Amino acid sequence: MEGSVDFNDILQQATQLTAEIESTRELPRVQRNLRQVMEAGQQLLERITRDGPRFDAETKAAVFLGTKGVDVTKLSERLDPINIGSTMEAHEPVSEVDLEDFLRNERMNAMCAIVEVTSASILEEIQDKINMRLHEDWRREKEEISTRLSGSLKSLQFEKVMYDYKPDPVSPLSQTELTYAHEINQYNNTILMGLPRPNLVERLQLAAKNSGDTNAQELWNTVSAMMSSLPVDTTDNVQRRRSSEQFTNLMMTRAKRLLEKNFFTRLQTEVWSNIGEYKLGGVPSVTQLVKSYISMRGLDSQVGLNIAAGNVGALWLITYLLLRCGKAADAAVYMRDQVCNNETAKLLEEYDKSGSTYLPFETESKIRLEYRRALKNSTRDPYKKAVYCILGGCNVEEDLTDVAVRLDDYIWLKLSIVRHNPDQRYVVDYVTYFGFQRLIHEQYGEVHFDAFKQPYVYAQALLLTGQFEAAVDFMSRIGSMLTHAIHIAVALHESNLLIISTAKAPMLSSAGTNFPDLSAINFSKLVVTFARSLEGSNARGALNYLYLLKNVKDEYGHDLFSICVGDMILESRDFDVFGVVRADGCKDPGLLEKMGIPAQPIIVRCAIESENNGLLEDSVVLFDLAGDTDRTLKTLCRIIAQNMTKIPLPDSARQRVQRLAIAYAERFQNHPPKLLKDPNLLTTFFMLVDFLTFFDTVFSKHVDSALSIIQRLKVIPMDRSQVEKCVKDFHLFPSEIRDNIPSIVSAAMEVIHLKFKSIKTSRKNSFAAPEVAKTEVFLNELRTKAHAIVTFCGMIPYFMTNDIYIKIIQIEVQMN
């Protein structure tokens, strides 16, 4: 039949449809028939209409999970094992009859207990690490706050950093820091060898150049330009030198020359790199170069410019740019030849002959008068105003923002307007060098320059205006510039150009009432902070930097280098820097001696400070390194006397003292010291070492050895015949022994009593008459020793506590 459908065809289509469903997985597999699906839908509809929106979320979840092929009805069964596995609660023990369940629950209880203990210990360890890290962070933040409060105008901003609480690895120095450190080392070695002082600025500038950091290179170029060829005079007062008119003129001239050189180089580079594109040309000259720059930049299109006749360009714009390039002679030639402006040309020629500094006061007065009458409010050409301001030093209130677009242009223009007024010639309308410094640092400051986003720009502004201390202070608060700040400060200090304050002053402070316009930097704090960062990984480098403080004194006139080195070594306890004393008493030189630095005064100071602080073990080693055997023995006797009666616990102070005493005793036994101011010190020392051994035998119950030692020392009597002599010699004993007489007497009586009890015990087990008689003799000898000690205690002029008297009398009574 043509319209009928074959059953095989239907079966094939159903199989194909099933395969497509399973392959695409776009629809979930439903293992229900149509009747079951309809009943489930009806139930869900009744629940929604009955309970309202309460089941809306559950319905959406069921639909969503159903589309993902999850059977919601069996979901709880699949979650049961997870819930059981995630709970770590101990199971209640079942009846002991069911052995299998009982063992399983016991195993689970044991595992849960281990997990609880482990988790508690881990949480405690994590909390300890967090507390330690927080403490360290707050310490660093405190130091940063104290540093920033020294004069920064920027509000404090706390850095938020997430830590992973891993121990900090020892970070090696960067390549730039290593290069700097090498140059400092070479510089110090040259000075120690008595050779001529090298140019530290050039060496450090080369180190910055090798670092590849362009910002650092520009920074050091500025420092070099400001300091080059300056004579180093370590005898001259820095404040007086820096405040003199001669020095300020020198700083202004050098800053202007550097700015002019940089501008001219930039102008040449920009013109020559675009000469083909803009079709620039003409007779090669500085004036033509300036004209090409103007044409390329389109500067002559500004409104109000004075364009000279004869197509010679913007008159005052070209003149200003020639002055900006430091070409005052070319500006005068341009004015005379091209424009025939003889009056201005004469002024420019005179300005060029003065070294581009100042015109005579009378000439400046005429320029100022003409500027106020004819130019200030009439001309629209900003470059004409700028030229007149440069030549006459006038209009100091206006910043001429149309001309000074960049910061270096602004500084150059202001430095050209600055005037000195020693004889009070200027009454109004002038700015001094120190007034311009205050304008940059105080009135504008870090906030105006947005210094923390462009730190190198602000640092160069401070350096170009001769504010070396303020520049170092600012750079020391910038992490990436700290290394440069320290070495710039070092270069300035070694050239006697840095004004330094006392060690306890803020990082930046005033230079004093006599020099209110100058600032001072805490150079010692800067160097010590950097040196401390090196002491763990590079002790020699730390000493090299501290050696730069050799000529710096503290408020009491003490050598700051010795103080800082001593403090650093006392804190780190790295005494090997001072050298090592061998077993034969000879000393191997340490790092200080190898560097050619006298170490003796520093060692003595450290030893005395350790002794005053109660660190007697350290003071023993330091006095020994200083070669002072008398104080070494005296301190040794002191610490032995303080610790010999204590119980020798592992890793205790007594154990350390005993090891130290035995080491020195062996050395002095084999190699006796030759030069002793007090020969009795050595005898006292050996006697105290014997007492250390005596108390060791007492604590370990070695009765016979203890009796042998105390009898050999003859400090307390062991027989009636010795009482009078021991009492007579009592005042001859050193105080270290006299102070321990109560403990010595008590220990001796305990030893005698122990020996007495052991002999009496052995006598009870013996039945032979000779042995009994011999034993009785020993007992009488011990009674005699005890009685002699009691008699001695009653006769010596020394007060002992009642506990000691009662104890020794009780022992004697028990023995009788």
mmCIF file of N, CA, C and O in Angstrom, residues 669-738:
data_model
loop_
_atom_site.group_PDB
_atom_site.id
_atom_site.type_symbol
_atom_site.label_atom_id
_atom_site.label_comp_id
_atom_site.label_asym_id
_atom_site.label_seq_id
_atom_site.Cartn_x
_atom_site.Cartn_y
_atom_site.Cartn_z
ATOM 1 N N GLN A 669 96.915 28.017 81.287
ATOM 2 C CA GLN A 669 97.767 26.971 81.852
ATOM 3 C C GLN A 669 98.932 26.665 80.916
ATOM 4 O O GLN A 669 100.074 26.483 81.360
ATOM 5 N N ASN A 670 98.629 26.609 79.621
ATOM 6 C CA ASN A 670 99.673 26.292 78.647
ATOM 7 C C ASN A 670 100.511 27.511 78.273
ATOM 8 O O ASN A 670 101.698 27.377 77.968
ATOM 9 N N HIS A 671 99.873 28.679 78.261
ATOM 10 C CA HIS A 671 100.572 29.910 77.871
ATOM 11 C C HIS A 671 100.232 30.997 78.892
ATOM 12 O O HIS A 671 99.331 31.814 78.657
ATOM 13 N N PRO A 672 100.905 31.013 80.021
ATOM 14 C CA PRO A 672 100.602 32.011 81.059
ATOM 15 C C PRO A 672 100.817 33.421 80.541
ATOM 16 O O PRO A 672 101.773 33.687 79.804
ATOM 17 N N PRO A 673 99.920 34.324 80.876
ATOM 18 C CA PRO A 673 100.110 35.725 80.457
ATOM 19 C C PRO A 673 101.324 36.333 81.127
ATOM 20 O O PRO A 673 101.591 36.101 82.307
ATOM 21 N N LYS A 674 102.053 37.116 80.360
ATOM 22 C CA LYS A 674 103.330 37.637 80.848
ATOM 23 C C LYS A 674 103.168 38.977 81.562
ATOM 24 O O LYS A 674 103.817 39.226 82.571
ATOM 25 N N LEU A 675 102.313 39.838 81.044
ATOM 26 C CA LEU A 675 102.185 41.173 81.609
ATOM 27 C C LEU A 675 100.850 41.292 82.324
ATOM 28 O O LEU A 675 99.798 41.430 81.692
ATOM 29 N N LEU A 676 100.895 41.192 83.658
ATOM 30 C CA LEU A 676 99.697 41.334 84.474
ATOM 31 C C LEU A 676 99.951 42.406 85.525
ATOM 32 O O LEU A 676 100.951 42.350 86.263
ATOM 33 N N LYS A 677 99.065 43.371 85.597
ATOM 34 C CA LYS A 677 99.197 44.397 86.623
ATOM 35 C C LYS A 677 98.933 43.825 88.009
ATOM 36 O O LYS A 677 99.534 44.269 88.992
ATOM 37 N N ASP A 678 98.028 42.848 88.109
ATOM 38 C CA ASP A 678 97.708 42.200 89.381
ATOM 39 C C ASP A 678 97.917 40.697 89.224
ATOM 40 O O ASP A 678 97.038 39.990 88.707
ATOM 41 N N PRO A 679 99.067 40.179 89.636
ATOM 42 C CA PRO A 679 99.329 38.735 89.470
ATOM 43 C C PRO A 679 98.361 37.852 90.241
ATOM 44 O O PRO A 679 98.180 36.676 89.896
ATOM 45 N N ASN A 680 97.734 38.385 91.313
ATOM 46 C CA ASN A 680 96.794 37.571 92.098
ATOM 47 C C ASN A 680 95.537 37.219 91.312
ATOM 48 O O ASN A 680 94.801 36.305 91.709
ATOM 49 N N LEU A 681 95.245 37.955 90.241
ATOM 50 C CA LEU A 681 94.034 37.668 89.466
ATOM 51 C C LEU A 681 94.083 36.267 88.874
ATOM 52 O O LEU A 681 93.054 35.563 88.839
ATOM 53 N N LEU A 682 95.248 35.848 88.399
ATOM 54 C CA LEU A 682 95.364 34.524 87.795
ATOM 55 C C LEU A 682 95.135 33.436 88.842
ATOM 56 O O LEU A 682 94.466 32.428 88.573
ATOM 57 N N THR A 683 95.682 33.622 90.053
ATOM 58 C CA THR A 683 95.466 32.649 91.138
ATOM 59 C C THR A 683 93.987 32.573 91.500
ATOM 60 O O THR A 683 93.440 31.480 91.681
ATOM 61 N N THR A 684 93.365 33.734 91.623
ATOM 62 C CA THR A 684 91.924 33.757 91.937
ATOM 63 C C THR A 684 91.119 33.056 90.855
ATOM 64 O O THR A 684 90.166 32.306 91.149
ATOM 65 N N PHE A 685 91.486 33.281 89.619
ATOM 66 C CA PHE A 685 90.757 32.662 88.519
ATOM 67 C C PHE A 685 90.845 31.136 88.574
ATOM 68 O O PHE A 685 89.834 30.431 88.473
ATOM 69 N N PHE A 686 92.046 30.607 88.757
ATOM 70 C CA PHE A 686 92.193 29.147 88.827
ATOM 71 C C PHE A 686 91.453 28.573 90.042
ATOM 72 O O PHE A 686 90.870 27.481 89.970
ATOM 73 N N MET A 687 91.449 29.297 91.150
ATOM 74 C CA MET A 687 90.728 28.843 92.337
ATOM 75 C C MET A 687 89.223 28.789 92.070
ATOM 76 O O MET A 687 88.539 27.832 92.458
ATOM 77 N N LEU A 688 88.688 29.798 91.380
ATOM 78 C CA LEU A 688 87.254 29.809 91.051
ATOM 79 C C LEU A 688 86.900 28.700 90.074
ATOM 80 O O LEU A 688 85.807 28.122 90.148
ATOM 81 N N VAL A 689 87.804 28.396 89.143
ATOM 82 C CA VAL A 689 87.555 27.269 88.237
ATOM 83 C C VAL A 689 87.487 25.967 89.028
ATOM 84 O O VAL A 689 86.644 25.095 88.763
ATOM 85 N N ASP A 690 88.372 25.827 90.048
ATOM 86 C CA ASP A 690 88.309 24.635 90.902
ATOM 87 C C ASP A 690 87.009 24.586 91.669
ATOM 88 O O ASP A 690 86.434 23.498 91.869
ATOM 89 N N PHE A 691 86.512 25.725 92.118
ATOM 90 C CA PHE A 691 85.223 25.732 92.815
ATOM 91 C C PHE A 691 84.078 25.346 91.875
ATOM 92 O O PHE A 691 83.091 24.737 92.301
ATOM 93 N N LEU A 692 84.202 25.751 90.608
ATOM 94 C CA LEU A 692 83.202 25.289 89.629
ATOM 95 C C LEU A 692 83.180 23.769 89.574
ATOM 96 O O LEU A 692 82.103 23.143 89.590
ATOM 97 N N THR A 693 84.373 23.174 89.518
ATOM 98 C CA THR A 693 84.458 21.713 89.493
ATOM 99 C C THR A 693 83.937 21.123 90.789
ATOM 100 O O THR A 693 83.258 20.071 90.784
ATOM 101 N N PHE A 694 84.227 21.763 91.911
ATOM 102 C CA PHE A 694 83.737 21.283 93.207
ATOM 103 C C PHE A 694 82.217 21.223 93.232
ATOM 104 O O PHE A 694 81.616 20.216 93.645
ATOM 105 N N PHE A 695 81.574 22.280 92.803
ATOM 106 C CA PHE A 695 80.103 22.282 92.837
ATOM 107 C C PHE A 695 79.529 21.298 91.815
ATOM 108 O O PHE A 695 78.443 20.748 92.031
ATOM 109 N N ASP A 696 80.237 21.075 90.720
ATOM 110 C CA ASP A 696 79.790 20.027 89.787
ATOM 111 C C ASP A 696 79.777 18.664 90.467
ATOM 112 O O ASP A 696 78.830 17.879 90.304
ATOM 113 N N THR A 697 80.841 18.364 91.222
ATOM 114 C CA THR A 697 80.900 17.076 91.918
ATOM 115 C C THR A 697 79.846 16.995 93.020
ATOM 116 O O THR A 697 79.319 15.919 93.298
ATOM 117 N N VAL A 698 79.551 18.112 93.656
ATOM 118 C CA VAL A 698 78.502 18.122 94.688
ATOM 119 C C VAL A 698 77.149 17.820 94.070
ATOM 120 O O VAL A 698 76.371 16.995 94.579
ATOM 121 N N PHE A 699 76.827 18.484 92.948
ATOM 122 C CA PHE A 699 75.530 18.265 92.304
ATOM 123 C C PHE A 699 75.399 16.852 91.749
ATOM 124 O O PHE A 699 74.294 16.300 91.694
ATOM 125 N N SER A 700 76.518 16.272 91.317
ATOM 126 C CA SER A 700 76.479 14.910 90.772
ATOM 127 C C SER A 700 76.725 13.842 91.823
ATOM 128 O O SER A 700 76.852 12.667 91.483
ATOM 129 N N LYS A 701 76.834 14.230 93.127
ATOM 130 C CA LYS A 701 76.978 13.293 94.252
ATOM 131 C C LYS A 701 78.295 12.509 94.198
ATOM 132 O O LYS A 701 78.359 11.382 94.715
ATOM 133 N N HIS A 702 79.330 13.098 93.632
ATOM 134 C CA HIS A 702 80.658 12.470 93.662
ATOM 135 C C HIS A 702 81.368 12.943 94.923
ATOM 136 O O HIS A 702 82.143 13.912 94.918
ATOM 137 N N VAL A 703 81.080 12.258 96.006
ATOM 138 C CA VAL A 703 81.474 12.727 97.329
ATOM 139 C C VAL A 703 82.981 12.752 97.496
ATOM 140 O O VAL A 703 83.560 13.732 97.988
ATOM 141 N N ASP A 704 83.659 11.692 97.119
ATOM 142 C CA ASP A 704 85.097 11.611 97.324
ATOM 143 C C ASP A 704 85.835 12.700 96.547
ATOM 144 O O ASP A 704 86.779 13.317 97.066
ATOM 145 N N SER A 705 85.421 12.933 95.279
ATOM 146 C CA SER A 705 86.065 13.985 94.486
ATOM 147 C C SER A 705 85.824 15.351 95.095
ATOM 148 O O SER A 705 86.733 16.205 95.147
ATOM 149 N N ALA A 706 84.602 15.578 95.584
ATOM 150 C CA ALA A 706 84.298 16.864 96.201
ATOM 151 C C ALA A 706 85.138 17.094 97.446
ATOM 152 O O ALA A 706 85.677 18.195 97.667
ATOM 153 N N LEU A 707 85.261 16.064 98.291
ATOM 154 C CA LEU A 707 86.079 16.205 99.500
ATOM 155 C C LEU A 707 87.541 16.449 99.151
ATOM 156 O O LEU A 707 88.223 17.244 99.811
ATOM 157 N N SER A 708 88.029 15.784 98.110
ATOM 158 C CA SER A 708 89.413 15.973 97.704
ATOM 159 C C SER A 708 89.664 17.402 97.239
ATOM 160 O O SER A 708 90.694 18.012 97.580
ATOM 161 N N ILE A 709 88.709 17.960 96.467
ATOM 162 C CA ILE A 709 88.887 19.327 95.934
ATOM 163 C C ILE A 709 88.827 20.350 97.051
ATOM 164 O O ILE A 709 89.690 21.247 97.146
ATOM 165 N N ILE A 710 87.841 20.250 97.943
ATOM 166 C CA ILE A 710 87.678 21.258 98.994
ATOM 167 C C ILE A 710 88.817 21.196 99.998
ATOM 168 O O ILE A 710 89.214 22.217 100.583
ATOM 169 N N GLN A 711 89.353 20.006 100.175
ATOM 170 C CA GLN A 711 90.489 19.877 101.090
ATOM 171 C C GLN A 711 91.752 20.456 100.467
ATOM 172 O O GLN A 711 92.584 21.057 101.147
ATOM 173 N N ARG A 712 91.893 20.341 99.153
ATOM 174 C CA ARG A 712 93.071 20.869 98.478
ATOM 175 C C ARG A 712 93.045 22.391 98.389
ATOM 176 O O ARG A 712 94.093 23.038 98.419
ATOM 177 N N LEU A 713 91.871 22.983 98.281
ATOM 178 C CA LEU A 713 91.771 24.434 98.136
ATOM 179 C C LEU A 713 92.092 25.184 99.428
ATOM 180 O O LEU A 713 92.511 26.348 99.373
ATOM 181 N N LYS A 714 91.840 24.583 100.591
ATOM 182 C CA LYS A 714 92.201 25.145 101.902
ATOM 183 C C LYS A 714 91.563 26.508 102.146
ATOM 184 O O LYS A 714 92.155 27.402 102.751
ATOM 185 N N VAL A 715 90.365 26.652 101.659
ATOM 186 C CA VAL A 715 89.620 27.879 101.931
ATOM 187 C C VAL A 715 88.875 27.761 103.252
ATOM 188 O O VAL A 715 88.792 28.722 104.035
ATOM 189 N N ILE A 716 88.307 26.583 103.517
ATOM 190 C CA ILE A 716 87.657 26.304 104.791
ATOM 191 C C ILE A 716 88.431 25.173 105.467
ATOM 192 O O ILE A 716 89.027 24.325 104.792
ATOM 193 N N PRO A 717 88.485 25.124 106.807
ATOM 194 C CA PRO A 717 89.295 24.119 107.508
ATOM 195 C C PRO A 717 88.663 22.734 107.427
ATOM 196 O O PRO A 717 87.441 22.578 107.517
ATOM 197 N N MET A 718 89.511 21.737 107.269
ATOM 198 C CA MET A 718 89.082 20.343 107.307
ATOM 199 C C MET A 718 89.617 19.630 108.552
ATOM 200 O O MET A 718 89.491 18.415 108.686
ATOM 201 N N ASP A 719 90.210 20.448 109.468
ATOM 202 C CA ASP A 719 90.727 19.885 110.721
ATOM 203 C C ASP A 719 90.769 21.026 111.740
ATOM 204 O O ASP A 719 90.810 22.208 111.376
ATOM 205 N N ARG A 720 90.763 20.651 113.010
ATOM 206 C CA ARG A 720 90.766 21.677 114.050
ATOM 207 C C ARG A 720 92.020 22.527 113.999
ATOM 208 O O ARG A 720 91.992 23.728 114.315
ATOM 209 N N SER A 721 93.120 21.925 113.577
ATOM 210 C CA SER A 721 94.371 22.672 113.523
ATOM 211 C C SER A 721 94.385 23.727 112.418
ATOM 212 O O SER A 721 95.227 24.631 112.432
ATOM 213 N N GLN A 722 93.485 23.624 111.477
ATOM 214 C CA GLN A 722 93.438 24.567 110.351
ATOM 215 C C GLN A 722 92.486 25.734 110.573
ATOM 216 O O GLN A 722 92.462 26.676 109.774
ATOM 217 N N VAL A 723 91.729 25.666 111.673
ATOM 218 C CA VAL A 723 90.694 26.681 111.882
ATOM 219 C C VAL A 723 91.298 28.056 112.047
ATOM 220 O O VAL A 723 90.894 29.031 111.396
ATOM 221 N N GLU A 724 92.259 28.162 112.915
ATOM 222 C CA GLU A 724 92.835 29.474 113.203
ATOM 223 C C GLU A 724 93.470 30.086 111.956
ATOM 224 O O GLU A 724 93.316 31.292 111.694
ATOM 225 N N LYS A 725 94.200 29.277 111.184
ATOM 226 C CA LYS A 725 94.836 29.806 109.978
ATOM 227 C C LYS A 725 93.800 30.258 108.950
ATOM 228 O O LYS A 725 93.953 31.301 108.301
ATOM 229 N N CYS A 726 92.756 29.470 108.761
ATOM 230 C CA CYS A 726 91.716 29.839 107.775
ATOM 231 C C CYS A 726 90.995 31.104 108.198
ATOM 232 O O CYS A 726 90.644 31.941 107.345
ATOM 233 N N VAL A 727 90.761 31.262 109.512
ATOM 234 C CA VAL A 727 90.113 32.488 109.990
ATOM 235 C C VAL A 727 91.026 33.681 109.766
ATOM 236 O O VAL A 727 90.585 34.772 109.365
ATOM 237 N N LYS A 728 92.324 33.504 109.978
ATOM 238 C CA LYS A 728 93.277 34.585 109.821
ATOM 239 C C LYS A 728 93.420 34.965 108.338
ATOM 240 O O LYS A 728 93.591 36.137 107.993
ATOM 241 N N ASP A 729 93.349 33.960 107.453
ATOM 242 C CA ASP A 729 93.517 34.236 106.016
ATOM 243 C C ASP A 729 92.213 34.647 105.328
ATOM 244 O O ASP A 729 92.223 34.907 104.127
ATOM 245 N N PHE A 730 91.119 34.683 106.074
ATOM 246 C CA PHE A 730 89.821 34.926 105.446
ATOM 247 C C PHE A 730 89.792 36.279 104.727
ATOM 248 O O PHE A 730 89.270 36.395 103.620
ATOM 249 N N HIS A 731 90.337 37.308 105.356
ATOM 250 C CA HIS A 731 90.285 38.639 104.739
ATOM 251 C C HIS A 731 91.230 38.758 103.551
ATOM 252 O O HIS A 731 91.161 39.730 102.790
ATOM 253 N N LEU A 732 92.132 37.783 103.365
ATOM 254 C CA LEU A 732 93.025 37.810 102.215
ATOM 255 C C LEU A 732 92.381 37.243 100.952
ATOM 256 O O LEU A 732 92.874 37.486 99.846
ATOM 257 N N PHE A 733 91.319 36.478 101.151
ATOM 258 C CA PHE A 733 90.641 35.904 99.981
ATOM 259 C C PHE A 733 89.935 37.007 99.190
ATOM 260 O O PHE A 733 89.429 37.976 99.773
ATOM 261 N N PRO A 734 89.873 36.900 97.859
ATOM 262 C CA PRO A 734 89.161 37.908 97.063
ATOM 263 C C PRO A 734 87.672 37.894 97.365
ATOM 264 O O PRO A 734 87.119 36.919 97.887
ATOM 265 N N SER A 735 87.040 38.984 97.030
ATOM 266 C CA SER A 735 85.608 39.124 97.334
ATOM 267 C C SER A 735 84.768 38.075 96.613
ATOM 268 O O SER A 735 83.708 37.683 97.108
ATOM 269 N N GLU A 736 85.213 37.616 95.426
ATOM 270 C CA GLU A 736 84.441 36.603 94.700
ATOM 271 C C GLU A 736 84.314 35.312 95.500
ATOM 272 O O GLU A 736 83.302 34.613 95.405
ATOM 273 N N ILE A 737 85.359 34.994 96.301
ATOM 274 C CA ILE A 737 85.309 33.776 97.122
ATOM 275 C C ILE A 737 84.594 34.059 98.441
ATOM 276 O O ILE A 737 83.778 33.247 98.900
ATOM 277 N N ARG A 738 84.864 35.205 99.047
ATOM 278 C CA ARG A 738 84.220 35.519 100.327
ATOM 279 C C ARG A 738 82.707 35.589 100.181
ATOM 280 O O ARG A 738 81.964 35.144 101.063
#
